[in-house]
PDB file of C-alpha atoms in Angstrom:
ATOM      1  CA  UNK A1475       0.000   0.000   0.000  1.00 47.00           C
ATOM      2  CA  UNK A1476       2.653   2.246   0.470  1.00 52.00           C
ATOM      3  CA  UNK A1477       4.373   2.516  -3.184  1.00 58.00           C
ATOM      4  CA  UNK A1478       1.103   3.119  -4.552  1.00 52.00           C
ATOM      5  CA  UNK A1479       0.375   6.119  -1.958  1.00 51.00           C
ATOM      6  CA  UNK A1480       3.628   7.580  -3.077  1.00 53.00           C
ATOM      7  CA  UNK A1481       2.834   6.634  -6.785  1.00 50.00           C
ATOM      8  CA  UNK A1482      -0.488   8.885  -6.269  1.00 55.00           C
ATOM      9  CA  UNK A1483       1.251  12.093  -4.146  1.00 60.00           C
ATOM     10  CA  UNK A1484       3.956  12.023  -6.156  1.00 69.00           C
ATOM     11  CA  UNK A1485       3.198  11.161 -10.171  1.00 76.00           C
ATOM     12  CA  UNK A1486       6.304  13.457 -11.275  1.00 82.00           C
ATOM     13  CA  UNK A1487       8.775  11.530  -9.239  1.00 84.00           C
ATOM     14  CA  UNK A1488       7.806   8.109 -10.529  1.00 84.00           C
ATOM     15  CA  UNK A1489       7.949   9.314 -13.983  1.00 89.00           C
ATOM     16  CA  UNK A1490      11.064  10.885 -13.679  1.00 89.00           C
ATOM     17  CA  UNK A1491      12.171   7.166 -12.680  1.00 90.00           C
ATOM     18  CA  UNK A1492      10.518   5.287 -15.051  1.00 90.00           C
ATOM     19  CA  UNK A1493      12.622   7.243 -17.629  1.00 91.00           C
ATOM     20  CA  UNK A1494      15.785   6.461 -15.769  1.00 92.00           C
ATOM     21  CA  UNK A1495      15.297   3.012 -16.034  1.00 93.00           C
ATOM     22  CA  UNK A1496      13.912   2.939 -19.211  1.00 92.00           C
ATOM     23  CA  UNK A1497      15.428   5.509 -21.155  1.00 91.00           C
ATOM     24  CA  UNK A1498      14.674   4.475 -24.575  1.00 94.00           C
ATOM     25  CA  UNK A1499      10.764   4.348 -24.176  1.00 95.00           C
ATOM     26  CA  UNK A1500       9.516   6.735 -26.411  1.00 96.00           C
ATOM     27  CA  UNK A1501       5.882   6.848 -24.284  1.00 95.00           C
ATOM     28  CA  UNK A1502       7.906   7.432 -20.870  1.00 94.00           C
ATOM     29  CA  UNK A1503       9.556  10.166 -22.765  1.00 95.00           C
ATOM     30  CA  UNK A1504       6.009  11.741 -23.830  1.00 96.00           C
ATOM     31  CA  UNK A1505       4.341  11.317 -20.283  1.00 94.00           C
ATOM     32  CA  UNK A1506       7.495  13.008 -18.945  1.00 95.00           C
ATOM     33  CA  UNK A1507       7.611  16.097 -21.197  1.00 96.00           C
ATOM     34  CA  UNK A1508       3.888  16.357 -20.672  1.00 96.00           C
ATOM     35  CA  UNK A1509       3.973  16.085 -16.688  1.00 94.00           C
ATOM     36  CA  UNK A1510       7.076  18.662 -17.454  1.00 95.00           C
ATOM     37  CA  UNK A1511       4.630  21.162 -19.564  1.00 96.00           C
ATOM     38  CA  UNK A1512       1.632  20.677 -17.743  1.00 94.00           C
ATOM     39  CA  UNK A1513       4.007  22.044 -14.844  1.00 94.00           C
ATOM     40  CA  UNK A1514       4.908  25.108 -16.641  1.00 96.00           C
ATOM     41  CA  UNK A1515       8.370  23.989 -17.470  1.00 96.00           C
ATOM     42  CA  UNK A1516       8.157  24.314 -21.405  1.00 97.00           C
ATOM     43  CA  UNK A1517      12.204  24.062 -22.072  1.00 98.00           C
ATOM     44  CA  UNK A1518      12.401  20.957 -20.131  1.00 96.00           C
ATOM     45  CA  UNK A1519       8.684  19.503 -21.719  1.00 97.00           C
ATOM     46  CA  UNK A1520      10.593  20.193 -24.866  1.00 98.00           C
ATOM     47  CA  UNK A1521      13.759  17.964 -24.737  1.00 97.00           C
ATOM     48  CA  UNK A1522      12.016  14.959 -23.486  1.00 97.00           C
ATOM     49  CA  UNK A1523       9.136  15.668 -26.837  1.00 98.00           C
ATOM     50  CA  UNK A1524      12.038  15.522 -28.922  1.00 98.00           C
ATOM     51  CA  UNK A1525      13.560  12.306 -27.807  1.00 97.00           C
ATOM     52  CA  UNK A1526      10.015  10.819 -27.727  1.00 97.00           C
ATOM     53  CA  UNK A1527      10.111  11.671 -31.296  1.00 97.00           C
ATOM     54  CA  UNK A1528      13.477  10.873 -31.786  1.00 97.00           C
ATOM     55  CA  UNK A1529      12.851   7.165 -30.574  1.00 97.00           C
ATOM     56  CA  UNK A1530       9.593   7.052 -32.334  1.00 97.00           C
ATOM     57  CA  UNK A1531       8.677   9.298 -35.203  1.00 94.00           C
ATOM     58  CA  UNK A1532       5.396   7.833 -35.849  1.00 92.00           C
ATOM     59  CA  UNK A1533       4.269   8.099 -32.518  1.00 94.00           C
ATOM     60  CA  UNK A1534       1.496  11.742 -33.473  1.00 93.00           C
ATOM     61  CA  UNK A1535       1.221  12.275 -29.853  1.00 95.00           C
ATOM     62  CA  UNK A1536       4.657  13.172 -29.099  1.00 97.00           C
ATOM     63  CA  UNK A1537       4.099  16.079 -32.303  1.00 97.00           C
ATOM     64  CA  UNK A1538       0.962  17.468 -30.495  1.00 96.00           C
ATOM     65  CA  UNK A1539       3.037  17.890 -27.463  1.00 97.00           C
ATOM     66  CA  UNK A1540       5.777  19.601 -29.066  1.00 98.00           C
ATOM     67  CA  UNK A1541       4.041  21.770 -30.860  1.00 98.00           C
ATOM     68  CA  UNK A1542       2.677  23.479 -27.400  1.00 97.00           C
ATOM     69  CA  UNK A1543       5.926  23.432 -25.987  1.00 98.00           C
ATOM     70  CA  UNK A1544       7.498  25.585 -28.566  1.00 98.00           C
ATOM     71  CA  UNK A1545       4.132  27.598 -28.970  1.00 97.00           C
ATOM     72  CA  UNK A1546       4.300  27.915 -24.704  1.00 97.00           C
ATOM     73  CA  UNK A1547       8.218  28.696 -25.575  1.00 98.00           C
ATOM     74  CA  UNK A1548       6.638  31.726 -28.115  1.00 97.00           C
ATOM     75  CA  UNK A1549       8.027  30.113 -30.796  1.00 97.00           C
ATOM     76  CA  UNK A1550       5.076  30.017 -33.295  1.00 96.00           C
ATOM     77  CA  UNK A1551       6.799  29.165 -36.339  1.00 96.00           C
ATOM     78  CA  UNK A1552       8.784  26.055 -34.875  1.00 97.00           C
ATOM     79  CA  UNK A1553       5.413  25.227 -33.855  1.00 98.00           C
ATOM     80  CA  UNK A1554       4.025  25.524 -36.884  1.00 97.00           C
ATOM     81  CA  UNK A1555       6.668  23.491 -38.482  1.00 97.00           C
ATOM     82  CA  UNK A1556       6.085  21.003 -35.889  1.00 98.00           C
ATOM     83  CA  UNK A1557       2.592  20.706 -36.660  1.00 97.00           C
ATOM     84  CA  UNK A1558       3.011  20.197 -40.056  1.00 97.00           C
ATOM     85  CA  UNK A1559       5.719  17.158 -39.670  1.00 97.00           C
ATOM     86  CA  UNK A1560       2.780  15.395 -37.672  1.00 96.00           C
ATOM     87  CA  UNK A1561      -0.032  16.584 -40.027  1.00 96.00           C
ATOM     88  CA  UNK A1562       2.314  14.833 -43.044  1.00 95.00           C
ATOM     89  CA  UNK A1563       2.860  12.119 -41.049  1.00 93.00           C
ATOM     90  CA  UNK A1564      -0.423  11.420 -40.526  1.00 93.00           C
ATOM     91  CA  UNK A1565      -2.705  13.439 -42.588  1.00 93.00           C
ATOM     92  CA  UNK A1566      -5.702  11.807 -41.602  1.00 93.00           C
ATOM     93  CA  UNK A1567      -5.636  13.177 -38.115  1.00 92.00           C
ATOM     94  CA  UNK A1568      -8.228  15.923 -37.441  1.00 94.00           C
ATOM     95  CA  UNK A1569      -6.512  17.388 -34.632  1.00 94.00           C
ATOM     96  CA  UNK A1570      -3.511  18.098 -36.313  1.00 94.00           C
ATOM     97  CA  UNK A1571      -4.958  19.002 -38.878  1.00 95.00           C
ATOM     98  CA  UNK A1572      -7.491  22.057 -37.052  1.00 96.00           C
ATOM     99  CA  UNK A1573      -3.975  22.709 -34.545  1.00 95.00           C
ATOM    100  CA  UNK A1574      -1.990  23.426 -37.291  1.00 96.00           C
ATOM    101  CA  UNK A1575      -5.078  25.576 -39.217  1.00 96.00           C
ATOM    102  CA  UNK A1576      -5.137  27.629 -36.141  1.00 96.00           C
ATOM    103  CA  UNK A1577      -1.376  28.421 -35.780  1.00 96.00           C
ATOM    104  CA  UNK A1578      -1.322  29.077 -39.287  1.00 97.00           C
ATOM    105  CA  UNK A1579      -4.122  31.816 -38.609  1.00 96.00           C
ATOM    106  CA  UNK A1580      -2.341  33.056 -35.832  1.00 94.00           C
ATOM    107  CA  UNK A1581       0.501  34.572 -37.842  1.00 95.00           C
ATOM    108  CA  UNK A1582      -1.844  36.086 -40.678  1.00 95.00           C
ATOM    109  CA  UNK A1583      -1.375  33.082 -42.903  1.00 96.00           C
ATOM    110  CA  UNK A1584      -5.221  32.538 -43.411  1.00 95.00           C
ATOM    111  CA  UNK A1585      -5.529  31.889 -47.175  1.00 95.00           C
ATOM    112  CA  UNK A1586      -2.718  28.705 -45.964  1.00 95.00           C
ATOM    113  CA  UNK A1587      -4.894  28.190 -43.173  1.00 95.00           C
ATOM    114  CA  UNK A1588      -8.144  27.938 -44.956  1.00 94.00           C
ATOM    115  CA  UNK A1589      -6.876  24.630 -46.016  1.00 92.00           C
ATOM    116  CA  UNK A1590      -6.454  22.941 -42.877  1.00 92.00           C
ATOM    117  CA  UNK A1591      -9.775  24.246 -40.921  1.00 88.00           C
TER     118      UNK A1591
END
């Protein structure tokens, strides 16, 4: 009973861990940087959404995560870029698709954006 209370009160900690022992998970990698940017700590969300796409690239998730790091990070056009790499990827995904119409909209770019939304 005690691990799994300290699983509960302390989520970050265990997923800091599961990455140390597994450090070429690419989905340990993803929960981390999202714990990381859900905490308000974009640069550090950032390098653990690259290595989740680094050790999978067709994992979309880990592009959807990245893409609101660097947009947190106020780096729209990485973003954008981003967002397009997992829209090409997987072109089928609404989501992308609408995230990257809206970024694109952001910066003026709506006759580009028009085609995604």
């Amino acid at each position: 009973v005690r691990s799994l209370v300290k699983v509960w009160v302390q989520p970050s900690a265990v997923i800091a861990r599961a990455v140390q022992m597994s450090p070429r998970y690419y989905r340990t990698r993803y929960i981390l940087g999202m714990d990381l940017l859900n905490s308000g700590r974009a640069s550090e969300a950032e390098s653990q959404l690259r290595s989740s796409l680094e050790l999978c690239p067709r994992f979309s998730n880990s592009f959807f995560g990245l893409t609101q790091a660097l947009f947190n990070l106020k780096r729209t056009a990485e973003a954008t870029d981003t967002m397009r790499a997992g829209v090409r990827h997987n072109p089928s995904n609404f989501f992308g698709q609408l995230n990257l119409g809206m970024l694109l909209q952001q910066q003026g770019r709506h006759g580009e954006a028009m085609g995604f939304l």
